[in-house]
Amino acid sequence: MNTYKSYTERAKQHPNACARSLFELMERKQSNLSVAVDVTTKKELIAIANAVGPFVCVLKTHIDIVEDFDMDLVQQLESLAKKHDFLIFEDRKFADIGNTVKHQYANGVYKIASWSHITNAHTVPGEGIIKGLAEVGLPLGRGLLLLAEMSSKGALTKGSYTTESVEMARRNKDFVFGFIAQHKMNQFDDEDFVVMSPGVGLDVKGDGLGQQYRTPREVIVESGGDIIIVGRGIYGNPDQVEAQAKRYRQAGWDAYLERLSIHQSA
Amino acid sequence: MNTYKSYTERAKQHPNACARSLFELMERKQSNLSVAVDVTTKKELIAIANAVGPFVCVLKTHIDIVEDFDMDLVQQLESLAKKHDFLIFEDRKFADIGNTVKHQYANGVYKIASWSHITNAHTVPGEGIIKGLAEVGLPLGRGLLLLAEMSSKGALTKGSYTTESVEMARRNKDFVFGFIAQHKMNQFDDEDFVVMSPGVGLDVKGDGLGQQYRTPREVIVESGGDIIIVGRGIYGNPDQVEAQAKRYRQAGWDAYLERLSIHQSA
């Protein structure tokens, strides 16, 4: 089961270029931490990206909540990604038919495909959404994550919804390299989907709008996730951003080492 | 069954202000036609909105595919909505947790809540998405549609997904007044959800990226939809925009009259 191998081993054998560079940088930086930066100004976004940059493998953005977005913001994010060695993941949650998402991904004000290494999509519209995004993203070497499970209360990502999403991923491995999910998605020896898990917190249990939290250990060791996504737990207190990023990186990495040790001795 | 009553009757008794004004203007303009304007320049969007304006009840936009979006575009759309008497429906397909969609709806570059009378959301994240959007939209008198069914090939909006979406709508009738769906959603005498149905075409059957088409008669008479959404069928040929808008309005209205006559005589 690829889930239980080291990130280095998985990097060596992964067919998807985006996944390979991700696994390599995770090992290089000893980080399976992604910070979800949900702030509404360019200044805050850049400040947080710069502060957490050294500790993350992926910086997750919601570019469409930034009031003063412009292409200079994108250029600054790209510079920080190079400087600190992380990938950018615009959490757009595409959810329309193929012909529409093509334009939303490539064009418009944000031109997401031009700067975001990773993006994601809901499978609810059917497989056409993957085909539409792949037309834009594949030639640019981008990677797509599918939403197979959500951590929010009452989410409908369950049963056949999840099963069919995994089937769609299997049929589109050239572009889809993993999932936003709460558990490992690998079932066969020849597959290696990267699982990024949101809703991770060490101090809180919910936000009053349906979000629910789990610890890094629960996600990595117990559920087989690969990357923990942490939001306000890291940047909620402006004085502690760097300290919290270090703390979560350590918690995530320790959980990964524990998982490795369990499965190496097994 | 409210589905089979006249739009005027439904306007009189509907608890939701957004739905009331929609039904009233549908009867006033004798139109159950919504045009989906999927173009990538401000100039095209304004030109089409102006050409189809007299014939539609709702203008559906994908504001995030417009390359040269600015607030002047919004102001022009608002002027056209007043001049031609239609509502604006930004087809954003929100699909994130409550705390994120709040910002995506109110803030960012687009400030959708400030100008779009109607928007829509996927139910896949659970009921928190409705709560988050309602915090922003209710005080502004906006209305929300849920995606209970999609017309694209292999869509996962089926079975318990649809059932649970309808339950969410029932629990949030102050804000949710209808669905994007392929069939009527009303089951009880005291409910009156407005159903807008995409994927309507008189001449074509598919677009190669998973979209499938039905006729206005199939949607309104056979399936109990209330508003037909037509896209490239109307603006695909620049010389025929007005003629096609008239043609589809007539087809939609004839279907509505046929439905009325069937159920009045029944």
XYZ file of C-alpha atoms in Angstrom:
532
model
C 0.000 0.000 0.000
C 1.668 3.204 -1.203
C 0.054 5.272 1.548
C 2.384 3.717 4.119
C 5.636 4.244 2.200
C 7.970 7.198 2.668
C 7.350 10.355 0.681
C 10.750 9.760 -0.990
C 9.762 6.298 -2.184
C 6.452 7.630 -3.437
C 8.210 10.481 -5.276
C 10.404 7.986 -7.111
C 7.575 5.941 -8.538
C 4.758 8.467 -9.024
C 3.530 8.877 -12.637
C 2.293 12.459 -12.113
C 4.899 15.240 -12.357
C 3.065 17.529 -9.961
C 2.844 14.771 -7.329
C 6.538 13.926 -7.774
C 7.678 17.489 -7.102
C 5.311 17.697 -4.172
C 6.616 14.510 -2.498
C 10.207 15.580 -3.128
C 9.764 18.961 -1.519
C 7.876 17.434 1.424
C 10.872 15.255 2.188
C 13.332 18.093 1.525
C 11.518 20.461 3.901
C 10.346 17.753 6.288
C 6.876 19.163 6.054
C 3.454 17.736 5.299
C 1.828 20.987 6.387
C -0.350 23.117 4.166
C -1.531 26.459 5.467
C -4.954 27.645 4.321
C -4.675 31.416 4.119
C -8.212 32.803 4.255
C -7.623 36.533 4.521
C -9.195 39.388 2.609
C -6.284 41.734 1.925
C -3.195 41.422 -0.215
C -1.021 42.709 2.603
C -2.163 40.029 5.054
C -1.905 37.276 2.466
C 1.676 38.186 1.557
C 2.673 38.617 5.211
C 1.313 35.200 6.174
C 2.754 33.498 3.069
C 6.154 34.928 3.930
C 5.925 33.934 7.598
C 4.741 30.366 7.074
C 6.615 29.809 3.801
C 9.672 28.080 5.336
C 7.463 25.517 7.096
C 4.897 24.480 4.509
C 4.864 22.230 1.479
C 1.733 23.831 0.064
C 0.219 27.275 0.502
C -3.542 27.102 0.026
C -5.295 30.263 -1.148
C -8.836 31.541 -1.674
C -7.823 34.221 -4.139
C -11.439 35.297 -4.664
C -11.875 36.705 -1.170
C -8.996 39.184 -1.519
C -10.463 42.702 -1.827
C -7.466 44.316 -3.515
C -6.416 41.422 -5.748
C -4.208 42.300 -8.695
C -1.572 40.548 -10.773
C 1.158 42.000 -8.553
C -0.216 39.821 -5.749
C 0.201 36.789 -7.982
C 3.774 37.761 -8.827
C 4.610 38.202 -5.156
C 3.094 34.809 -4.335
C 5.120 33.214 -7.127
C 8.325 34.809 -5.809
C 7.604 33.565 -2.296
C 6.877 30.075 -3.629
C 10.342 30.028 -5.210
C 12.101 31.633 -2.262
C 10.587 29.315 0.349
C 10.134 26.244 -1.868
C 6.421 25.550 -1.680
C 3.609 24.872 -4.163
C 0.557 27.110 -4.503
C -2.872 25.504 -4.318
C -5.828 27.717 -5.227
C -8.738 26.092 -3.420
C -11.264 27.103 -6.061
C -13.524 24.070 -5.673
C -14.577 24.165 -9.310
C -18.108 22.812 -9.543
C -19.527 23.533 -12.979
C -19.724 21.789 -16.336
C -16.569 21.302 -18.397
C -17.134 24.152 -20.806
C -17.585 26.658 -17.963
C -14.730 25.553 -15.696
C -12.316 25.748 -18.631
C -12.892 29.506 -18.734
C -12.995 29.922 -14.959
C -9.648 28.143 -14.664
C -7.777 29.764 -17.575
C -9.330 33.184 -17.935
C -11.267 35.891 -16.176
C -9.632 38.237 -13.706
C -7.722 35.533 -11.800
C -6.144 33.352 -14.520
C -5.735 30.636 -11.883
C -4.099 28.098 -14.195
C -1.250 30.495 -14.941
C 0.059 30.577 -11.356
C -1.541 27.876 -9.187
C 0.355 24.579 -9.281
C -2.581 22.698 -7.820
C -6.311 23.294 -7.862
C -9.348 21.237 -6.952
C -12.793 20.318 -8.191
C -16.010 18.794 -6.973
C -17.077 15.702 -8.890
C -20.773 16.492 -8.583
C -21.119 17.732 -12.217
C -19.718 14.422 -13.535
C -16.495 13.609 -15.308
C -16.794 16.479 -17.816
C -15.427 18.834 -15.170
C -12.125 16.937 -15.137
C -11.917 16.911 -18.937
C -12.585 20.656 -19.095
C -9.944 21.502 -16.477
C -7.423 19.082 -17.989
C -7.630 20.833 -21.366
C -6.193 23.885 -19.616
C -4.062 22.425 -16.835
C -2.309 19.436 -18.405
C -0.289 21.420 -20.967
C 0.905 23.644 -18.082
C 1.983 20.684 -15.906
C -0.660 21.418 -13.286
C -2.284 18.865 -10.999
C -5.887 18.434 -9.866
C -7.306 17.209 -6.579
C -10.875 15.956 -6.347
C -13.150 16.513 -3.368
C -14.077 13.006 -2.309
C -14.985 13.867 1.278
C -15.558 17.123 3.154
C -15.009 17.783 6.848
C -18.033 20.037 7.260
C -21.141 18.903 9.128
C -23.793 17.170 7.016
C -21.590 17.011 3.912
C -23.081 14.886 1.128
C -19.719 13.412 0.115
C -20.512 9.886 1.221
C -21.389 6.431 -0.051
C -21.641 6.214 -3.817
C -20.634 9.870 -4.111
C -17.179 9.046 -2.764
C -16.931 5.745 -4.636
C -17.797 7.335 -7.974
C -15.373 10.210 -7.333
C -12.561 7.709 -6.838
C -13.533 5.962 -10.070
C -13.325 9.298 -11.904
C -9.867 9.883 -10.455
C -8.710 6.420 -11.577
C -9.825 7.158 -15.128
C -7.947 10.493 -15.169
C -4.633 9.776 -13.469
C -2.721 11.905 -15.953
C -4.182 15.028 -14.339
C -5.834 13.955 -11.067
C -3.152 13.040 -8.535
C -5.126 13.025 -5.339
C -8.024 14.045 -3.172
C -9.258 16.452 -0.589
C -10.503 13.851 1.839
C -10.551 12.671 5.427
C -9.091 9.192 4.802
C -6.653 7.479 2.479
C -8.160 6.732 -0.908
C -5.677 4.116 -2.140
C -7.147 0.653 -2.494
C -4.854 -1.058 -4.961
C -1.093 -1.587 -4.932
C -0.591 0.272 -8.182
C -2.269 3.502 -7.140
C -0.916 6.385 -5.127
C -3.356 9.209 -4.597
C -2.147 12.074 -2.434
C -4.685 12.922 0.269
C -4.844 16.459 1.629
C -7.050 16.757 4.706
C -8.633 20.050 5.815
C -10.294 20.631 9.152
C -7.128 20.086 11.204
C -6.672 21.813 14.559
C -4.798 21.203 17.774
C -6.831 23.583 19.958
C -10.399 23.895 18.634
C -13.265 21.603 17.719
C -15.594 23.698 15.469
C -16.345 27.156 14.069
C -20.145 27.433 14.432
C -20.696 27.291 10.643
C -20.428 23.530 10.300
C -16.645 23.064 10.177
C -15.290 20.254 12.381
C -11.664 19.691 13.418
C -9.315 16.712 13.912
C -5.706 16.475 15.102
C -2.692 15.856 12.801
C -2.236 12.435 14.404
C -5.842 11.450 13.731
C -5.461 12.512 10.112
C -2.026 11.040 9.300
C -1.707 7.969 11.533
C -5.285 6.861 12.009
C -6.835 7.909 8.695
C -3.951 7.750 6.247
C -4.051 11.363 5.042
C -0.794 12.696 3.573
C -0.950 16.467 4.060
C -2.647 18.357 6.876
C -4.380 21.625 6.024
C -4.454 24.136 8.867
C -6.074 27.546 8.721
C -6.950 29.953 11.488
C -5.144 27.722 13.998
C -1.915 29.061 12.525
C -2.606 32.679 11.593
C -5.433 33.458 14.031
C -3.060 35.216 16.397
C -0.791 37.555 14.366
C 2.008 37.357 16.955
C 2.196 33.579 16.780
C 2.082 32.799 13.074
C 5.631 31.487 12.829
C 5.461 29.660 16.169
C 2.188 27.950 15.237
C 3.489 27.030 11.774
C 6.495 25.347 13.413
C 4.249 23.610 15.937
C 1.897 22.204 13.291
C 4.740 21.232 10.996
C 6.292 19.269 13.856
C 2.976 17.646 14.779
C 2.367 16.645 11.156
C 5.886 15.340 10.636
C 5.896 13.397 13.910
C 2.635 11.768 12.877
C 4.174 10.831 9.519
C 7.246 9.299 11.227
C 4.969 7.370 13.570
C 3.014 6.025 10.601
C 6.243 5.004 8.888
C 7.520 3.210 11.981
C 4.257 1.339 12.511
C 4.183 0.064 8.958
C 7.904 -0.662 8.662
C 7.807 -2.917 11.699
C 4.564 -4.559 10.595
C -49.660 21.383 -6.309
C -48.231 24.895 -6.669
C -46.128 23.863 -9.662
C -49.252 23.718 -11.835
C -50.701 27.100 -10.845
C -50.176 30.311 -12.779
C -47.136 32.416 -12.026
C -49.541 35.167 -10.871
C -51.178 32.910 -8.316
C -47.804 31.736 -7.100
C -46.583 35.341 -6.787
C -49.547 36.186 -4.559
C -48.896 33.478 -2.025
C -45.110 33.071 -2.028
C -43.379 33.774 1.306
C -40.062 34.754 -0.294
C -39.735 38.340 -1.565
C -37.251 37.422 -4.279
C -39.565 34.691 -5.616
C -42.555 37.058 -5.525
C -40.850 39.693 -7.650
C -39.611 36.992 -10.001
C -43.091 35.486 -10.576
C -44.587 38.957 -11.006
C -42.109 39.962 -13.649
C -42.471 36.617 -15.442
C -46.199 37.245 -15.844
C -45.640 40.930 -16.723
C -43.131 40.074 -19.446
C -44.729 36.769 -20.411
C -41.343 35.149 -20.129
C -39.986 32.135 -18.329
C -36.733 32.413 -20.259
C -33.346 32.882 -18.659
C -30.356 33.465 -20.888
C -27.024 32.109 -19.691
C -24.423 34.553 -20.976
C -21.093 32.752 -21.006
C -18.808 35.238 -22.736
C -15.369 36.458 -21.788
C -15.476 40.177 -22.550
C -17.391 43.042 -20.996
C -18.400 44.311 -24.421
C -19.997 41.016 -25.467
C -21.726 40.578 -22.123
C -23.294 44.030 -22.247
C -24.277 43.651 -25.901
C -26.020 40.328 -25.276
C -27.678 41.545 -22.064
C -29.052 44.517 -23.967
C -30.247 42.409 -26.893
C -31.964 39.680 -24.877
C -33.069 41.944 -22.006
C -36.602 42.599 -23.291
C -37.298 38.856 -23.574
C -35.908 37.356 -20.382
C -37.006 37.170 -16.770
C -33.502 36.352 -15.540
C -30.066 37.075 -16.953
C -27.616 34.426 -15.825
C -23.951 35.417 -15.630
C -20.570 33.787 -15.018
C -18.874 36.978 -13.953
C -15.608 35.172 -13.237
C -14.892 34.365 -16.871
C -14.935 38.002 -17.984
C -11.359 39.110 -18.761
C -11.876 42.844 -18.326
C -14.298 42.768 -15.405
C -14.616 45.981 -13.418
C -17.298 47.653 -11.322
C -18.431 49.640 -14.360
C -19.585 46.346 -15.875
C -21.672 45.729 -12.767
C -23.198 49.194 -12.982
C -24.066 48.690 -16.631
C -25.680 45.338 -15.862
C -27.693 46.912 -13.065
C -28.894 49.675 -15.414
C -29.926 47.118 -18.026
C -31.756 45.077 -15.388
C -33.815 48.164 -14.516
C -34.332 49.259 -18.113
C -35.457 45.837 -19.364
C -37.015 44.582 -16.121
C -35.068 41.406 -15.391
C -33.265 39.897 -12.401
C -29.556 39.098 -12.387
C -28.463 35.610 -11.386
C -24.747 35.095 -10.874
C -24.305 31.370 -11.427
C -21.431 31.095 -8.937
C -22.200 27.550 -7.774
C -20.781 28.199 -4.328
C -19.393 24.940 -3.007
C -17.330 25.610 0.103
C -17.893 25.701 3.853
C -19.985 28.501 5.390
C -17.119 30.626 6.596
C -15.496 30.679 3.153
C -18.583 31.275 1.012
C -19.547 34.237 3.210
C -16.422 36.018 1.996
C -16.680 34.776 -1.583
C -20.270 36.081 -1.765
C -19.831 39.460 -0.034
C -16.250 40.439 -0.706
C -13.317 39.952 -3.005
C -13.115 41.568 -6.399
C -16.659 40.683 -7.453
C -18.834 41.592 -4.447
C -21.535 39.324 -5.905
C -24.061 39.918 -3.124
C -24.095 43.638 -3.829
C -25.513 43.311 -7.345
C -26.785 39.767 -8.052
C -30.441 39.267 -7.054
C -30.103 35.514 -7.184
C -27.183 33.166 -6.732
C -26.817 29.428 -6.277
C -24.969 26.874 -4.211
C -24.140 23.202 -4.210
C -25.349 21.350 -1.129
C -22.375 19.010 -1.061
C -20.620 20.821 1.843
C -23.716 20.407 4.050
C -26.160 22.959 5.417
C -23.442 25.327 6.686
C -23.089 26.691 3.150
C -26.676 27.978 3.265
C -26.179 29.527 6.702
C -22.992 31.276 5.573
C -24.582 32.701 2.418
C -27.764 33.703 4.264
C -25.768 35.824 6.717
C -24.802 37.964 3.753
C -27.772 37.640 1.385
C -30.836 37.769 3.632
C -30.302 41.344 4.887
C -29.968 42.416 1.233
C -33.209 40.694 0.152
C -31.363 38.210 -2.056
C -32.540 34.707 -2.896
C -30.648 31.420 -3.164
C -31.149 28.456 -5.459
C -29.733 25.049 -4.592
C -28.332 22.610 -7.130
C -30.430 19.506 -6.646
C -29.813 18.024 -10.069
C -27.406 18.761 -12.899
C -27.923 18.180 -16.591
C -24.349 17.138 -17.297
C -23.412 13.541 -18.065
C -22.546 11.405 -15.027
C -23.608 14.059 -12.506
C -23.663 12.776 -8.915
C -26.795 14.750 -8.017
C -29.029 11.719 -7.579
C -30.737 9.560 -4.992
C -30.076 10.677 -1.430
C -28.045 13.621 -2.689
C -31.172 15.159 -4.208
C -33.412 14.137 -1.312
C -31.114 15.669 1.287
C -30.742 18.833 -0.780
C -34.519 19.256 -0.785
C -34.600 18.749 2.987
C -31.988 21.501 3.375
C -34.122 23.815 1.240
C -37.209 23.066 3.371
C -35.322 24.018 6.517
C -34.137 27.315 4.991
C -37.150 28.679 3.136
C -36.457 32.215 4.270
C -33.493 32.338 1.884
C -33.731 29.311 -0.408
C -36.622 29.787 -2.840
C -35.861 27.154 -5.408
C -33.558 24.825 -7.274
C -31.449 24.352 -10.295
C -32.926 21.038 -11.313
C -34.371 18.989 -14.140
C -37.757 18.273 -12.524
C -40.229 19.921 -10.190
C -39.183 19.677 -6.559
C -42.525 20.437 -4.876
C -43.987 17.483 -3.019
C -46.340 19.090 -0.500
C -49.234 21.511 -0.997
C -47.658 24.172 1.190
C -44.375 24.421 -0.693
C -43.533 26.300 -3.835
C -39.951 25.971 -4.952
C -39.028 27.673 -8.205
C -37.196 25.313 -10.547
C -34.762 26.730 -13.091
C -33.597 24.143 -15.624
C -30.354 24.479 -17.593
C -29.397 22.373 -20.554
C -32.259 23.580 -22.785
C -31.874 23.663 -26.541
C -34.122 23.473 -29.598
C -31.427 22.548 -32.092
C -28.577 20.649 -30.420
C -28.131 17.583 -28.251
C -24.697 17.934 -26.612
C -21.444 19.912 -26.476
C -18.775 17.203 -26.260
C -17.872 18.124 -22.664
C -20.719 16.282 -20.977
C -23.561 18.792 -21.346
C -26.888 17.326 -22.530
C -29.909 19.229 -23.873
C -33.721 19.035 -23.597
C -36.507 21.077 -25.232
C -38.568 23.770 -23.421
C -41.636 21.532 -23.662
C -39.829 18.594 -22.059
C -38.671 20.847 -19.223
C -41.891 22.794 -18.529
C -44.728 20.413 -19.478
C -43.227 16.996 -18.872
C -40.863 17.723 -15.987
C -42.491 20.659 -14.194
C -39.575 23.101 -14.419
C -40.513 26.782 -14.150
C -37.761 28.655 -15.973
C -35.732 27.465 -18.958
C -32.076 28.410 -19.102
C -30.677 28.738 -22.621
C -27.103 29.606 -23.473
C -25.249 29.302 -26.739
C -28.519 28.396 -28.504
C -29.434 32.070 -28.225
C -26.198 34.005 -28.607
C -24.135 31.499 -30.624
C -24.847 33.350 -33.862
C -24.317 37.109 -33.280
C -26.775 38.057 -36.025
C -29.604 36.069 -34.499
C -29.480 36.920 -30.808
C -32.752 38.822 -30.717
C -34.538 36.398 -33.038
C -33.439 33.380 -30.987
C -34.383 35.087 -27.714
C -37.886 35.687 -29.088
C -38.073 32.120 -30.350
C -37.087 30.588 -27.028
C -39.290 32.945 -25.045
C -42.232 31.872 -27.197
C -41.386 28.181 -26.848
C -41.079 28.525 -23.073
C -44.269 30.506 -22.723
C -46.256 28.170 -24.984
C -45.077 25.263 -22.869
C -46.209 27.087 -19.725
C -49.657 27.792 -21.232
C -49.959 24.152 -22.265
C -49.107 23.057 -18.717
C -51.696 25.462 -17.314
C -54.386 24.204 -19.683
C -53.656 20.558 -18.906
C -53.924 21.095 -15.162
C -56.871 23.495 -15.279
C -58.929 20.996 -17.206
C -57.793 18.125 -15.016
